[in-house]
Amino acid sequence: MAGAKSALVLCMDVGFSMSNSSPGEESPFDLSKKVIQKFVQRQVFAETKDEVALVLFGTDATKNPLEQDEQYQNIVVHRHLMVPDFELLEEIEHQIHPEGQQADWLDALVVCMDLLQKETQGKKCDRLNIVLLTDLCTPASPDKLEVIVENLKQAEITLQFFLPFPVEDDEEGEEDGEHGDPGHPGAGKGLSREQQSGLEMVKHIMLSLDEEDGLNEVYTFRNAIEQLRMFKRIERRPMAWPCQLTIGSSLSIRIVGYKAVTEERLKKMWITVDAQTNNKEDVKRETVYCLDDDNETEVQKEDIIQGFRYGSDIVPFSKVDQEQMKYKHDGKSFAVLGFTKQHLVFRHQFMGSQVVKIFPPKDDEHAGVALSALIRGLDELKMVAIVRYAYDRRSNPQVGAAFPCIKQNYECLIYVQLPFMEDLRPFAFPSLENNKKILSFRYDWETQLSAVDSLIDSMMLVEKDESGDLIDLLKPHHIPNPAFQRHFQCLHHRAVNPGTPLPPLEPWLQAVLDRPEVIKERCQASLEEIKRKFPLTEVEKKKKLKTSAQIFGKDSDEANADKGKEDEAEEEYNLADIAEGSVTSVGSVDPARDFRLLLKQKSLPFGEVCQQLTHRIEQLLSNKNTQYYMKSITCIQAFREQSVKMANTDLYNSYLQSLKRSIPSRGLEVFWDLLVQDGVTLISSEEVSGSLISKNEANEFLKAEEIKEEAAAPPAEDTGDVDDLLDMM
Amino acid sequence: MAEWNTYYRNEDEEEDQEEEEQSGGEYKATGRDSLVFLVDASKEMFIKGEDGESSNFDMTMQVVRSVYTSKIISSYRDLVALVFYGTKESKNPRNSFKHVYVYHDLDEPGAKRVQEVDALRGDKGAQLAAKTLGSGETSLGDALWDEPHEGDGVKDRQARTKAGDLKETGVVIDLMHLMKPGGFDVSAFFCDIISPPEDEEELGVQMEPCGKLDDLRKRVRAKELKKRAMARLSLSLGEGVNVAVGLYATAVSARKQAPIRLYRETNEAVRSKTRTFHTETGSLLLPSDIKKAQVYGKKQIVMERDEVDSIKKFDDPGLVLIGFKPMEKLKLDHHIRPSVFLYPEEEEVKGSACLFTALLKKCSERNVFALCRCISRRNYPPRFVALVPQKEEVDEANVQISPAGFNVIYLPFADDFRTLDPPRCPYASQVQVDKMKEIISKLRFKYRSDAFENPVIQKHYRNLEALALDMVAPEEIEDLIMPKVEQIDQRLGPLVQEFKDLVYPADYNPETKPAAKRKTAGAGGGASEKKPKVELTEDELRVHVQNGTLGKLTVPVLKDACKQFGVRTTGTKKQELMDALTSRLGS
């Protein structure tokens, strides 16, 4: 079926009556322009191969292939059949205006039919469609009506009408319980004679094309805009996976599997472009390999082999050997290992990212009967099949469960992957019943529980309406993925309005993700009760405060406050000293503390202790994680503080300088930003007289531009400095 | 590891001291666990069971080995040590403790260590143990107090106070003992030094030494995995009612580890550095020199990097309660990724556990789930999730089978469904269904989620193990997800034929494709007549090789060419095929 696409003509009335509207209301012209815009937007972002043409009528000019001797006047083929793009969107935005003429909408329809027939020749189109947007105010000559209907039928062209008013008063709005649309302007009543006769013709055409549902294809502008506000759902044709379900060696049933549910992702990735030129060719990425030695010796790609870690060892294991020794199997399989009770397969142990539905092949009724016997048998026994599933020879086999699924129109097996032993993490969690910590909060357990009861009552999303039918107030699987909606909204905005900031989230999207209004109101009281019955107190995060508040502030007040803290800290260290025995090196648990303690003990020379500390910092930084960054900063702060104390600034200053140089090549920008935020700079001569750094230099040190300049320098040199520094110490 | 089931009625003593990372604190930074096996090596340990059962010592060594090897697989960065006590020989840092033998210092497990533990197994192992360790006086006190704490994540402090001090530094002592009916009840003796439940973490795991001790492997295994929250979030029931919760991944697809690049000459690990630079000037590009773009309908749409992030941001991370639904509204096929587990975080918001418990209890009683909107991390778009209540369950031995908490089931959006077109097929009659039910009943078994090992991963690690330990051949694996065809056939007996007679006509063969699908067979048409084969003459191929244009040919053509000239290939990758052909025809 590849290559099948549809061809569609948007046929819009731009005649003078279209701009008429009652005060405060949007004109039919504005509304139908919106419909077209939204529709084309969706097409552009869905990147379908469907082709779209645009025909305008009621135009001052005439430009169409059928124009001849005063016939088919005031009709313009604005764009021929082709894949819609942003150009079309811009044209709609800027070039389509209300015009001053009138044209027979049936003539316009004929132009569209002609266009479709001529321009789809040689193209594989499985659907031809014309969308007509008009207010039906122009008189149309009905004499050609029957010929048109005949031609539409013959060419298998489908038709959709978009009108400012509903085709029948009661028909619209009631459709599958959709909440009533308030205020179609001029709903049914107040139509002019032209409009009424036009409407009769519309009905006649639509019912001749499809006796039963023909009128469903007549929409109002407002309804259309509402339905089109969402970007198109990403659609993918499921791939058939033919296989055989086997039970033992001699019973097999032919099956076809289809991926039925899987987390859909956006097809497009972001590409990287140069900020100045917006050109992707200007940006190049390169990966080089180097040894973990002082010089970071570069290694050619050809000289690299692969290995795997086996605990503390790394075992060289070439791709060829790996391929030869790896687990191999016979390919495609859906083999039953046995059957088990459904309740033994836990929902929360479903693995993988997809659900496969298993059907019999379309043309094989024997397979259909055999599979049906299995599905019904499983269903009656409340059991499932545990199966080995292998997609093909290259993919890894899985173990999974095939559940019976019996629906009104079809039966199938639902296959879901189950865990391997290696996947499970049987964590033990403290019991919640009779837990001492909780018991203290259960001062009135029964009323506390009934508060929760009424919360559940007030927040039930599924309820019976007056007629006893169950209504579900929020079905996530009917909501389009908000991430995609937002993504396309922003892309569209940027494409059409370059240079302006991104728009806020659309209100309808925000609303659809939130509690339904009914629930919001209904749960107020019970929520208040919960608040009263269950006191919740946030615990202050001491640790975090300590890290950022530590050491220095620029103004004296803060410095004093910090001094107090420091004293406290020292107290603590002394106690720790006594309790924990002596520290012999800078460990990784609390390197800053160890560092301070070691200096206090004076058992090792200052340089050596500093070296141990910087070694730890380098280790921490190699982890690229905020947690580690915070810890590194604590270390650097300790380093600074002690260097000031010892009046020995060289080691600290040169370390910080080389660290800064290595930021770009190590991708540590985030870390640097944190350091800048905390204002950890060089020690200036103002603080310690021996320092070679002026106050100005210290202040300038943290400014961002400098990093940029440094970045241009070859990175190998930069990182070399760090090692040199370590060696020097 | 299956042999463990047979051991669980032995008498054994074993403690297992574990340094648990305290959540949220500095410990987290190191991200490593340490595990010390402290094993009784006194004479009694070497006595074999009555029915030729392995000695307790032998069995313990098997546990140690299996923990070593599984640590290697799951978390090689964790540190393990093996210490014997009750030995005649002594070996510890300053030899200040008698009868304590540090066999393995605290370090990452590796091939050598596995081999060394292997050496202690079986009869030979017992002899070796007798020679190197000897059996002496049992002095648990000395063994326990000498913590060979070195390396990362462990404080090297000689705490000679009581066990309480150990706990304060994050050491958790866990007793793993096995008891024969009527045997000496060691738990009474140990109860003073084993960490009381409350201290293990805020809420306290109820892991009291169970009276009836069973499956040792299971307990060791459950212990060896570190439990860390993947995210700490607030669950908002409404304005100002925020419960602190942690998300835990309880089932994660274990994958084969990623390969490490090594330098061919020295087998050193190689680091990779990726740089972004300007194509013309060659200067390095900083993040600020780069923008992101997508192309739609011939138009390039450009955004700043932080705009790309901001598009994904809807709200701060957290769970927001939308409402409740009856359990039957949770559809089986609404599955897009493995679930995670939700548990209160009392340390963040006091009172969380209480409200959480009440909610859990009521949801469970009323058989409803909570529908929430979930943003699990910064700049992640929202997803709807179902919080499904799970009650705590323990087995006869008081070991937790499932903890109390909510399972978080991720729900699909409209985009995640694919439109299927189910075929219309006749349904089976009751006779046919009943026959299938007989078949189903014959093949009934009790499913357990931990019953199936992943053959791909197992094979990979056996291969590595063989290479690392210089074994002649890798240990064979048993592929547990292969159907036991013979047993199935035997069990079903004549049922299969009876079922086939009921559903298939005599001339129907499900193994072949149906006749309808085969197009009107042309002369000599068969399955092989799929595509016209593009065969190359030897001369043509030589020209390609000489001109270096082999790459223009497709893989199937190259494969055919290989077959045609009897060229053996190392693989089916295009490059491999081309290399093979070049080396054959190029000369």
Short mmCIF file of N, CA, C and O in Angstrom, two decimals, chain A residues 660 672 676 680-682 684 693-707 709:
data_model
loop_
_atom_site.label_atom_id
_atom_site.label_comp_id
_atom_site.label_asym_id
_atom_site.label_seq_id
_atom_site.Cartn_x
_atom_site.Cartn_y
_atom_site.Cartn_z
N LYS A 660 39.73 26.36 35.31
CA LYS A 660 38.91 27.18 34.44
C LYS A 660 39.24 26.93 32.97
O LYS A 660 38.37 26.85 32.13
N TRP A 672 30.83 25.16 36.22
CA TRP A 672 31.43 26.49 36.31
C TRP A 672 30.39 27.53 36.71
O TRP A 672 30.63 28.39 37.54
N VAL A 676 30.49 30.08 39.76
CA VAL A 676 30.34 31.53 39.58
C VAL A 676 29.24 32.04 40.51
O VAL A 676 29.39 33.07 41.16
N VAL A 680 33.05 31.85 43.96
CA VAL A 680 34.34 31.32 44.39
C VAL A 680 35.40 31.75 43.39
O VAL A 680 35.50 31.19 42.30
N THR A 681 36.16 32.75 43.73
CA THR A 681 37.15 33.25 42.78
C THR A 681 38.56 33.09 43.33
O THR A 681 38.79 32.44 44.36
N LEU A 682 39.52 33.69 42.63
CA LEU A 682 40.92 33.61 43.06
C LEU A 682 41.13 34.38 44.35
O LEU A 682 40.34 35.27 44.69
N SER A 684 42.93 37.17 46.14
CA SER A 684 43.65 38.36 45.68
C SER A 684 44.64 38.83 46.74
O SER A 684 44.60 38.38 47.90
N ILE A 693 47.77 37.86 42.56
CA ILE A 693 46.55 38.25 41.84
C ILE A 693 46.01 39.55 42.44
O ILE A 693 45.88 39.66 43.65
N SER A 694 45.69 40.49 41.55
CA SER A 694 45.12 41.73 42.05
C SER A 694 43.64 41.54 42.30
O SER A 694 43.03 40.57 41.82
N LYS A 695 43.06 42.45 43.03
CA LYS A 695 41.64 42.34 43.34
C LYS A 695 40.82 42.35 42.06
O LYS A 695 39.87 41.61 41.90
N ASN A 696 41.27 43.22 41.14
CA ASN A 696 40.58 43.33 39.86
C ASN A 696 40.58 41.99 39.12
O ASN A 696 39.56 41.52 38.61
N GLU A 697 41.75 41.41 39.08
CA GLU A 697 41.88 40.14 38.38
C GLU A 697 40.95 39.09 38.99
O GLU A 697 40.31 38.31 38.28
N ALA A 698 40.90 39.12 40.30
CA ALA A 698 40.04 38.15 40.99
C ALA A 698 38.59 38.37 40.62
O ALA A 698 37.84 37.41 40.41
N ASN A 699 38.21 39.65 40.52
CA ASN A 699 36.82 39.93 40.17
C ASN A 699 36.52 39.54 38.73
O ASN A 699 35.46 39.01 38.43
N GLU A 700 37.50 39.85 37.85
CA GLU A 700 37.29 39.56 36.43
C GLU A 700 37.24 38.06 36.16
O GLU A 700 36.68 37.60 35.18
N PHE A 701 37.88 37.34 37.07
CA PHE A 701 38.10 35.91 36.84
C PHE A 701 36.81 35.14 36.54
O PHE A 701 36.77 34.23 35.73
N LEU A 702 35.76 35.53 37.18
CA LEU A 702 34.52 34.76 37.04
C LEU A 702 33.65 35.22 35.88
O LEU A 702 32.61 34.64 35.62
N LYS A 703 34.10 36.26 35.18
CA LYS A 703 33.28 36.75 34.06
C LYS A 703 33.29 35.76 32.91
O LYS A 703 34.31 35.14 32.61
N ALA A 704 32.17 35.69 32.23
CA ALA A 704 31.98 34.62 31.25
C ALA A 704 32.81 34.76 29.97
O ALA A 704 33.28 33.79 29.43
N GLU A 705 32.99 36.04 29.48
CA GLU A 705 33.64 36.19 28.17
C GLU A 705 34.98 35.49 28.12
O GLU A 705 35.39 34.99 27.08
N GLU A 706 35.63 35.50 29.23
CA GLU A 706 36.98 34.96 29.21
C GLU A 706 36.99 33.50 28.79
O GLU A 706 37.85 33.06 28.07
N ILE A 707 35.99 32.79 29.25
CA ILE A 707 35.94 31.38 28.93
C ILE A 707 35.89 31.19 27.42
O ILE A 707 36.58 30.37 26.85
N GLU A 709 37.07 33.05 25.07
CA GLU A 709 38.37 33.23 24.44
C GLU A 709 39.25 32.02 24.66
O GLU A 709 39.87 31.53 23.75
#
